[in-house]
Tab-separated table of C-alpha atoms and ligand atoms in Angstrom:
chain	number	residue	atom	x	y	z
A	1	MET	CA	-30.716	-12.885	79.610
A	2	GLU	CA	-34.203	-13.605	78.801
A	3	GLN	CA	-34.724	-9.791	78.018
A	4	LEU	CA	-31.452	-9.665	75.886
A	5	LEU	CA	-32.678	-12.642	73.907
A	6	GLN	CA	-35.932	-10.816	73.323
A	7	GLN	CA	-33.950	-7.540	72.352
A	8	ILE	CA	-31.871	-9.476	69.768
A	9	GLU	CA	-34.993	-10.988	68.204
A	10	LEU	CA	-36.390	-7.594	67.835
A	11	TYR	CA	-33.347	-6.297	66.053
A	12	LYS	CA	-33.361	-9.210	63.836
A	13	GLN	CA	-36.948	-8.319	62.666
A	14	ASP	CA	-36.093	-4.700	62.266
A	15	ILE	CA	-32.823	-5.994	60.007
A	16	SER	CA	-35.150	-8.287	57.798
A	17	SER	CA	-37.684	-5.485	56.980
A	18	TYR	CA	-34.876	-3.020	56.720
A	19	THR	CA	-34.952	-1.728	52.867
A	20	ALA	CA	-32.497	0.383	51.242
A	21	ALA	CA	-32.758	2.428	47.696
A	22	THR	CA	-29.793	4.221	47.791
A	23	ALA	CA	-26.349	3.924	49.128
A	24	ALA	CA	-26.762	6.544	51.654
A	25	GLU	CA	-29.558	4.438	53.160
A	26	VAL	CA	-27.152	1.328	52.907
A	27	GLU	CA	-24.597	3.115	54.848
A	28	ALA	CA	-27.043	4.266	57.458
A	29	PHE	CA	-27.964	0.497	57.957
A	30	ARG	CA	-24.042	-0.214	58.532
A	31	ILE	CA	-23.649	2.779	61.017
A	32	LYS	CA	-26.858	1.629	62.937
A	33	TYR	CA	-25.869	-2.066	63.243
A	34	LEU	CA	-22.523	-2.768	62.183
A	35	GLY	CA	-20.615	0.548	63.108
A	36	THR	CA	-18.285	0.804	66.034
A	37	LYS	CA	-21.061	2.393	68.159
A	38	GLY	CA	-23.371	0.129	66.514
A	39	LEU	CA	-26.170	-2.166	67.966
A	40	VAL	CA	-24.146	-5.356	67.052
A	41	LYS	CA	-21.308	-4.277	69.376
A	42	ASP	CA	-23.665	-3.115	72.054
A	43	VAL	CA	-25.203	-6.478	72.110
A	44	MET	CA	-21.870	-7.969	72.268
A	45	GLY	CA	-20.994	-5.890	75.157
A	46	GLU	CA	-23.564	-7.477	77.269
A	47	MET	CA	-21.330	-10.715	77.151
A	48	LYS	CA	-19.530	-9.640	80.429
A	49	ASN	CA	-22.761	-9.619	82.318
A	50	VAL	CA	-23.515	-13.060	81.281
A	51	PRO	CA	-22.838	-16.016	83.862
A	52	ASN	CA	-19.731	-18.175	83.085
A	53	ASP	CA	-21.771	-21.445	82.562
A	54	GLN	CA	-23.756	-19.848	79.638
A	55	LYS	CA	-21.124	-17.899	78.166
A	56	LYS	CA	-20.583	-20.499	75.416
A	57	GLN	CA	-23.991	-20.706	74.463
A	58	PHE	CA	-24.642	-16.812	74.770
A	59	GLY	CA	-21.507	-16.769	72.290
A	60	LEU	CA	-22.828	-18.825	69.514
A	61	ILE	CA	-26.299	-16.636	69.720
A	62	LEU	CA	-24.187	-13.621	69.563
A	63	ASN	CA	-22.054	-14.498	66.648
A	64	GLU	CA	-25.107	-15.846	64.515
A	65	PHE	CA	-26.792	-12.256	65.370
A	66	LYS	CA	-23.505	-10.462	64.100
A	67	LEU	CA	-23.531	-12.982	60.468
A	68	PHE	CA	-27.078	-12.193	60.263
A	69	ALA	CA	-26.590	-8.129	60.368
A	70	GLU	CA	-23.538	-8.507	58.223
A	71	ASP	CA	-25.462	-10.580	55.386
A	72	ARG	CA	-28.154	-8.284	55.290
A	73	TRP	CA	-25.734	-5.212	54.958
A	74	ASN	CA	-24.169	-7.389	51.794
A	75	SER	CA	-27.309	-8.130	49.874
A	76	LEU	CA	-28.932	-4.503	50.362
A	77	LYS	CA	-25.613	-3.473	49.109
A	78	GLU	CA	-25.539	-5.724	46.254
A	79	ALA	CA	-29.132	-4.646	45.433
A	80	VAL	CA	-28.214	-1.011	45.520
A	81	ASP	CA	-25.102	-1.690	43.267
A	82	ASN	CA	-26.889	-3.799	40.694
A	83	ALA	CA	-29.667	-1.074	40.642
A	84	ALA	CA	-27.013	1.729	39.674
A	85	GLY	CA	-25.333	-0.655	37.081
A	86	ASP	CA	-28.710	-0.761	35.269
A	87	SER	CA	-29.132	2.803	35.124
A	88	ILE	CA	-25.629	4.193	34.837
A	89	ASP	CA	-24.311	3.829	31.214
A	90	ASP	CA	-20.570	3.604	31.934
A	91	ALA	CA	-21.278	1.038	34.692
A	92	ILE	CA	-21.020	-1.792	32.067
A	93	ASP	CA	-17.784	-1.979	30.016
A	94	LEU	CA	-18.465	-3.084	26.700
A	95	THR	CA	-14.978	-3.644	25.659
A	96	LEU	CA	-14.714	-6.810	28.111
A	97	PRO	CA	-15.006	-10.092	26.062
A	98	GLY	CA	-18.456	-11.581	26.536
A	99	SER	CA	-18.967	-14.948	28.422
A	100	PRO	CA	-18.814	-17.733	26.279
A	101	VAL	CA	-22.053	-19.544	25.214
A	102	ASN	CA	-21.738	-23.363	24.629
A	103	ILE	CA	-23.881	-24.132	21.732
A	104	GLY	CA	-25.310	-27.858	21.324
A	105	THR	CA	-24.131	-30.109	18.531
A	106	ARG	CA	-26.206	-32.103	16.170
A	107	HIS	CA	-26.387	-35.609	16.693
A	108	PRO	CA	-24.236	-37.391	13.825
A	109	LEU	CA	-27.667	-39.361	12.776
A	110	SER	CA	-29.279	-35.935	12.135
A	111	ILE	CA	-26.413	-34.679	10.211
A	112	VAL	CA	-26.286	-37.624	7.999
A	113	ARG	CA	-29.911	-37.804	7.614
A	114	ASN	CA	-30.008	-33.976	6.736
A	115	ARG	CA	-27.269	-34.293	4.313
A	116	VAL	CA	-28.943	-37.356	2.583
A	117	VAL	CA	-32.397	-35.519	2.491
A	118	ASP	CA	-30.720	-32.339	0.786
A	119	ILE	CA	-28.733	-34.160	-1.898
A	120	PHE	CA	-32.037	-35.813	-2.719
A	121	LYS	CA	-33.724	-32.549	-2.425
A	122	SER	CA	-31.643	-30.897	-4.797
A	123	LEU	CA	-32.901	-33.693	-7.712
A	124	GLY	CA	-36.253	-32.468	-7.012
A	125	PHE	CA	-37.512	-35.182	-4.049
A	126	SER	CA	-39.542	-33.622	-1.669
A	127	LEU	CA	-39.927	-34.668	1.955
A	128	ALA	CA	-42.514	-37.041	3.280
A	129	GLU	CA	-43.147	-38.664	6.565
A	130	GLY	CA	-45.323	-40.881	8.121
A	131	PRO	CA	-46.157	-42.383	11.583
A	132	GLU	CA	-43.872	-44.639	13.561
A	133	MET	CA	-46.878	-46.902	14.694
A	134	GLU	CA	-48.599	-48.236	12.066
A	135	ASP	CA	-51.293	-50.654	10.826
A	136	ASP	CA	-50.157	-53.945	9.239
A	137	TRP	CA	-51.675	-52.605	5.831
A	138	HIS	CA	-49.174	-49.889	5.234
A	139	ASN	CA	-46.165	-51.746	6.672
A	140	PHE	CA	-46.588	-55.133	5.126
A	141	GLY	CA	-50.222	-55.645	2.908
A	142	ALA	CA	-49.959	-52.671	0.725
A	143	MET	CA	-45.782	-53.611	0.372
A	144	ASN	CA	-46.752	-56.723	-1.286
A	145	LEU	CA	-46.322	-58.640	2.044
A	146	PRO	CA	-49.576	-60.535	2.706
A	147	GLU	CA	-50.157	-62.423	5.832
A	148	ASN	CA	-48.155	-65.442	5.893
A	149	HIS	CA	-45.736	-64.328	3.482
A	150	PRO	CA	-42.183	-65.746	4.462
A	151	ALA	CA	-40.540	-62.424	3.852
A	152	ARG	CA	-42.158	-61.062	7.076
A	153	ASP	CA	-39.845	-62.975	9.015
A	154	MET	CA	-37.033	-60.974	7.567
A	155	GLN	CA	-38.174	-58.273	9.797
A	156	ASP	CA	-38.929	-59.098	13.262
A	157	THR	CA	-41.815	-56.974	14.131
A	158	PHE	CA	-42.922	-55.358	17.746
A	159	TYR	CA	-46.669	-55.582	17.880
A	160	ILE	CA	-48.711	-53.622	19.844
A	161	SER	CA	-50.165	-55.794	22.659
A	162	GLN	CA	-53.403	-53.891	23.022
A	163	ASN	CA	-53.947	-54.351	19.391
A	164	PRO	CA	-51.786	-56.658	17.350
A	165	SER	CA	-53.267	-55.442	14.078
A	166	TRP	CA	-50.954	-52.458	14.985
A	167	LEU	CA	-47.183	-52.243	14.805
A	168	LEU	CA	-44.078	-50.252	15.114
A	169	ARG	CA	-42.762	-49.977	11.584
A	170	THR	CA	-40.451	-52.107	10.589
A	171	HIS	CA	-39.004	-49.934	7.768
A	172	THR	CA	-39.759	-46.574	5.971
A	173	SER	CA	-41.450	-48.110	3.044
A	174	SER	CA	-44.628	-47.880	4.908
A	175	VAL	CA	-44.388	-43.854	4.081
A	176	GLN	CA	-44.119	-44.901	0.626
A	177	ALA	CA	-47.641	-46.639	0.922
A	178	ARG	CA	-49.001	-43.393	2.643
A	179	VAL	CA	-47.525	-41.183	-0.364
A	180	MET	CA	-49.041	-43.475	-3.018
A	181	GLU	CA	-52.588	-43.420	-1.248
A	182	THR	CA	-52.532	-39.430	-1.168
A	183	GLN	CA	-50.808	-38.560	-4.438
A	184	LYS	CA	-51.047	-39.141	-8.167
A	185	PRO	CA	-47.763	-39.556	-10.124
A	186	PRO	CA	-45.492	-37.854	-10.825
A	187	ILE	CA	-44.318	-38.805	-7.424
A	188	ARG	CA	-40.809	-37.948	-5.970
A	189	VAL	CA	-40.393	-38.256	-2.294
A	190	ILE	CA	-37.695	-38.815	0.189
A	191	CYS	CA	-38.842	-40.116	3.536
A	192	PRO	CA	-36.518	-40.372	6.538
A	193	GLY	CA	-37.423	-41.896	9.741
A	194	ARG	CA	-37.007	-44.100	12.653
A	195	VAL	CA	-37.746	-47.904	12.409
A	196	TYR	CA	-38.023	-50.635	14.956
A	197	ARG	CA	-37.190	-54.476	14.927
A	198	ASN	CA	-37.255	-56.820	17.599
A	199	GLU	CA	-33.719	-57.464	17.891
A	200	THR	CA	-31.275	-58.132	20.654
A	201	ILE	CA	-29.196	-55.044	21.300
A	202	SER	CA	-25.498	-55.416	20.394
A	203	ALA	CA	-22.625	-53.426	19.085
A	204	ARG	CA	-24.090	-54.160	15.496
A	205	ALA	CA	-28.131	-54.370	15.961
A	206	HIS	CA	-30.557	-52.326	17.858
A	207	CYS	CA	-34.101	-52.505	18.526
A	208	PHE	CA	-34.380	-49.144	16.729
A	209	PHE	CA	-32.420	-47.298	13.815
A	210	HIS	CA	-33.240	-44.980	11.151
A	211	GLN	CA	-33.790	-45.363	7.642
A	212	VAL	CA	-34.119	-43.039	4.578
A	213	GLU	CA	-36.550	-44.065	1.634
A	214	GLY	CA	-36.852	-42.921	-1.574
A	215	LEU	CA	-39.601	-43.401	-3.923
A	216	TYR	CA	-39.832	-41.978	-7.789
A	217	ILE	CA	-42.931	-43.005	-10.028
A	218	ASP	CA	-43.656	-41.423	-13.513
A	219	GLU	CA	-43.923	-42.385	-16.956
A	220	ASN	CA	-40.695	-44.242	-18.294
A	221	VAL	CA	-38.938	-44.619	-15.272
A	222	SER	CA	-36.399	-47.275	-15.831
A	223	PHE	CA	-33.776	-49.208	-13.950
A	224	ALA	CA	-31.056	-46.945	-15.401
A	225	ASP	CA	-32.511	-43.841	-13.764
A	226	LEU	CA	-32.606	-45.783	-10.536
A	227	LYS	CA	-28.797	-46.383	-10.970
A	228	GLN	CA	-28.131	-42.955	-11.889
A	229	THR	CA	-29.705	-41.425	-9.187
A	230	LEU	CA	-28.126	-43.380	-6.743
A	231	TYR	CA	-24.673	-43.056	-8.246
A	232	HIS	CA	-25.211	-39.188	-8.120
A	233	PHE	CA	-26.242	-39.650	-4.364
A	234	VAL	CA	-23.070	-41.808	-3.590
A	235	LYS	CA	-20.541	-39.267	-5.361
A	236	GLU	CA	-22.044	-36.519	-3.525
A	237	MET	CA	-22.167	-38.184	0.031
A	238	PHE	CA	-18.821	-39.774	-0.183
A	239	GLY	CA	-16.860	-38.062	-2.874
A	240	ASN	CA	-15.794	-38.837	-6.394
A	241	ASP	CA	-13.462	-41.810	-5.683
A	242	VAL	CA	-16.208	-44.353	-4.385
A	243	LYS	CA	-16.989	-47.082	-6.635
A	244	ILE	CA	-20.445	-48.792	-6.497
A	245	ARG	CA	-22.037	-52.112	-7.584
A	246	PHE	CA	-25.570	-53.449	-7.576
A	247	ARG	CA	-26.133	-57.066	-6.784
A	248	PRO	CA	-29.331	-58.800	-7.368
A	249	SER	CA	-31.592	-59.244	-4.505
A	250	TYR	CA	-35.418	-59.777	-3.210
A	251	PHE	CA	-37.598	-57.507	-2.036
A	252	PRO	CA	-41.532	-58.275	-2.081
A	253	PHE	CA	-42.183	-54.738	-3.303
A	254	THR	CA	-39.813	-54.252	-5.821
A	255	GLU	CA	-38.926	-56.405	-8.753
A	256	PRO	CA	-36.289	-56.637	-9.950
A	257	SER	CA	-34.487	-55.706	-6.855
A	258	ALA	CA	-30.877	-55.113	-6.134
A	259	GLU	CA	-28.803	-54.178	-3.361
A	260	MET	CA	-26.073	-51.497	-3.700
A	261	ASP	CA	-22.547	-51.624	-2.344
A	262	ILE	CA	-19.841	-49.036	-2.390
A	263	SER	CA	-16.484	-49.644	-2.297
A	264	CYS	CA	-15.180	-49.615	1.583
A	265	LEU	CA	-14.055	-46.260	2.688
A	266	ILE	CA	-12.069	-47.479	5.878
A	267	CYS	CA	-9.543	-49.732	3.928
A	268	GLY	CA	-10.038	-48.193	0.547
A	269	GLY	CA	-11.087	-51.514	-0.941
A	270	ASP	CA	-8.175	-53.671	0.663
A	271	GLY	CA	-10.196	-55.557	2.972
A	272	CYS	CA	-10.823	-54.747	6.377
A	273	ASN	CA	-13.223	-55.845	9.513
A	274	VAL	CA	-15.679	-53.327	8.436
A	275	CYS	CA	-16.406	-54.597	4.748
A	276	LYS	CA	-15.521	-58.267	5.843
A	277	HIS	CA	-12.219	-58.345	3.932
A	278	THR	CA	-14.345	-58.074	0.742
A	279	GLY	CA	-13.648	-54.368	0.149
A	280	TRP	CA	-17.350	-53.746	-0.551
A	281	VAL	CA	-20.023	-52.577	2.083
A	282	GLU	CA	-23.768	-52.815	1.619
A	283	ILE	CA	-25.496	-49.536	1.882
A	284	LEU	CA	-28.890	-49.914	0.583
A	285	GLY	CA	-31.996	-51.969	-0.874
A	286	SER	CA	-33.509	-50.940	-3.926
A	287	GLY	CA	-35.654	-51.874	-7.213
A	288	MET	CA	-38.520	-51.145	-9.596
A	289	VAL	CA	-41.797	-50.815	-7.461
A	290	HIS	CA	-43.540	-54.178	-7.882
A	291	PRO	CA	-46.684	-53.637	-10.193
A	292	LYS	CA	-48.608	-55.241	-7.461
A	293	VAL	CA	-47.978	-52.265	-5.268
A	294	LEU	CA	-48.499	-49.636	-7.816
A	295	GLU	CA	-51.986	-51.596	-8.047
A	296	ASN	CA	-52.728	-51.407	-4.651
A	297	PHE	CA	-52.932	-47.792	-4.796
A	298	GLY	CA	-54.646	-47.513	-8.083
A	299	ILE	CA	-51.721	-46.383	-10.255
A	300	ASP	CA	-51.762	-47.974	-13.426
A	301	PRO	CA	-48.412	-50.193	-14.122
A	302	ASN	CA	-49.060	-50.040	-17.837
A	303	LYS	CA	-48.858	-46.443	-17.994
A	304	TYR	CA	-46.136	-45.614	-14.649
A	305	THR	CA	-43.118	-47.302	-13.845
A	306	GLY	CA	-41.155	-46.302	-10.614
A	307	PHE	CA	-38.306	-46.875	-8.439
A	308	ALA	CA	-37.603	-47.222	-4.663
A	309	PHE	CA	-34.552	-47.501	-2.216
A	310	GLY	CA	-34.045	-47.857	1.148
A	311	MET	CA	-31.027	-47.102	3.370
A	312	GLY	CA	-29.978	-47.329	7.156
A	313	ILE	CA	-28.645	-43.948	8.463
A	314	GLU	CA	-26.611	-45.717	11.211
A	315	ARG	CA	-24.625	-47.705	8.462
A	316	ILE	CA	-23.894	-44.412	6.381
A	317	CYS	CA	-22.750	-42.834	9.597
A	318	GLN	CA	-20.539	-45.928	10.400
A	319	LEU	CA	-18.742	-45.248	7.038
A	320	LYS	CA	-18.354	-41.511	7.677
A	321	TYR	CA	-17.403	-41.281	11.051
A	322	ARG	CA	-16.125	-44.729	11.900
A	323	VAL	CA	-18.426	-45.379	14.448
A	324	ASN	CA	-18.154	-49.161	15.065
A	325	ASP	CA	-20.848	-49.656	18.116
A	326	LEU	CA	-24.464	-49.002	17.387
A	327	ARG	CA	-25.223	-48.611	20.938
A	328	LEU	CA	-23.586	-44.893	20.881
A	329	TYR	CA	-26.056	-43.268	19.059
A	330	SER	CA	-28.489	-43.755	21.780
A	331	GLN	CA	-26.380	-43.633	24.920
A	332	ASN	CA	-26.460	-39.640	24.970
A	333	ASP	CA	-22.823	-39.465	26.072
A	334	LEU	CA	-21.897	-35.950	25.457
A	335	ARG	CA	-18.229	-36.921	24.920
A	336	PHE	CA	-19.473	-38.994	22.287
A	337	LEU	CA	-21.893	-36.627	20.700
A	338	GLN	CA	-19.789	-33.523	20.762
A	339	GLN	CA	-17.224	-34.687	18.202
A	340	PHE	CA	-19.412	-34.417	15.329
A	341	THR	CA	-19.730	-31.135	13.163
A	342	ALA	CA	-22.109	-30.577	10.398
A	343	ALA	CA	-19.056	-29.452	8.100
A	344	THR	CA	-17.476	-33.011	8.226
B	1	LIG	N1	-37.611	-51.771	2.823
B	1	LIG	C1	-36.282	-52.198	2.666
B	1	LIG	C2	-35.727	-52.800	4.165
B	1	LIG	O1	-36.087	-52.080	5.030
B	1	LIG	C3	-35.427	-51.456	2.047
B	1	LIG	C4	-35.796	-51.055	0.623
B	1	LIG	C5	-36.519	-49.960	0.025
B	1	LIG	C6	-35.629	-52.039	-0.464
B	1	LIG	C7	-37.234	-49.540	-0.890
B	1	LIG	C8	-36.091	-51.719	-1.921
B	1	LIG	C9	-36.765	-50.617	-2.147
B	1	LIG	O2	-34.907	-53.653	4.024
């Protein structure tokens, strides 16, 4: 029996190292091992000489050997077939429909961000970006929020523990600061980006979200320019039927400041949960750039004026797509993500 096992091992080595470049060579392999007079049959024939108490064990070994030879034959055949397909033109049927390729979809926040940026680009704004990890000066100080200013409490800040003068930006106004630092008026920029605030995560709040900030500084820029620009934006973004209203507000970096509401898209102004039954939804903060902020960057407030605004992308997305749980945006659930197309 020992001899038979050794013989099988030798055959297996031969089978493993067998190569075939043509169909004829594959056929030669089949005849040698799997044919009616092949070696597999031969070895099977030895079964009759195996003592009864070992038959079961040998049966398994012989069967495994047969499968081993068949496997090798199949892969030799496949390799030769594939090679033939490559070289023979009519082996590929070009009239067959192709296999579908699934392309990804854009994240709803990206769709809205791109749309907002495009609208402002068409008005002559250019794109500006800044770091998400900021220093105190760009996020607060330069924006007229000196240390201990009570308005710092409006935005719960994540500080970097190794160096508390660094933080995760709480608003994209920090990009305004970086632009004014490096550019001279006229300045017209649109700054999208992610911002962070230390909020408990719920359907209505998250520890990070996205904003788009706009800044326009030139001679004779007025509040009327601010209103008209934002009015144009709203019509482009939401359509002609949407109404807007401004409410006086307070931001340390703008004076005067205003928050802008649009008529609720969900209920058409009749009152619903989203607009808290007022018919209006706040979408952005805005105002005329505070003279102090201009001075911080060596821009003469007697010569130049400017307006700025900042909006939350999630809020716009909520109105456009009626997503009512902020957490959905960062859960990466494909069933959610695949519902959005750039055209809507
Ligand atoms: N930075 C403000 C915020 O995050 C928004 C804003 C930007 C307001 C620019 C006025 C001008 O709430």
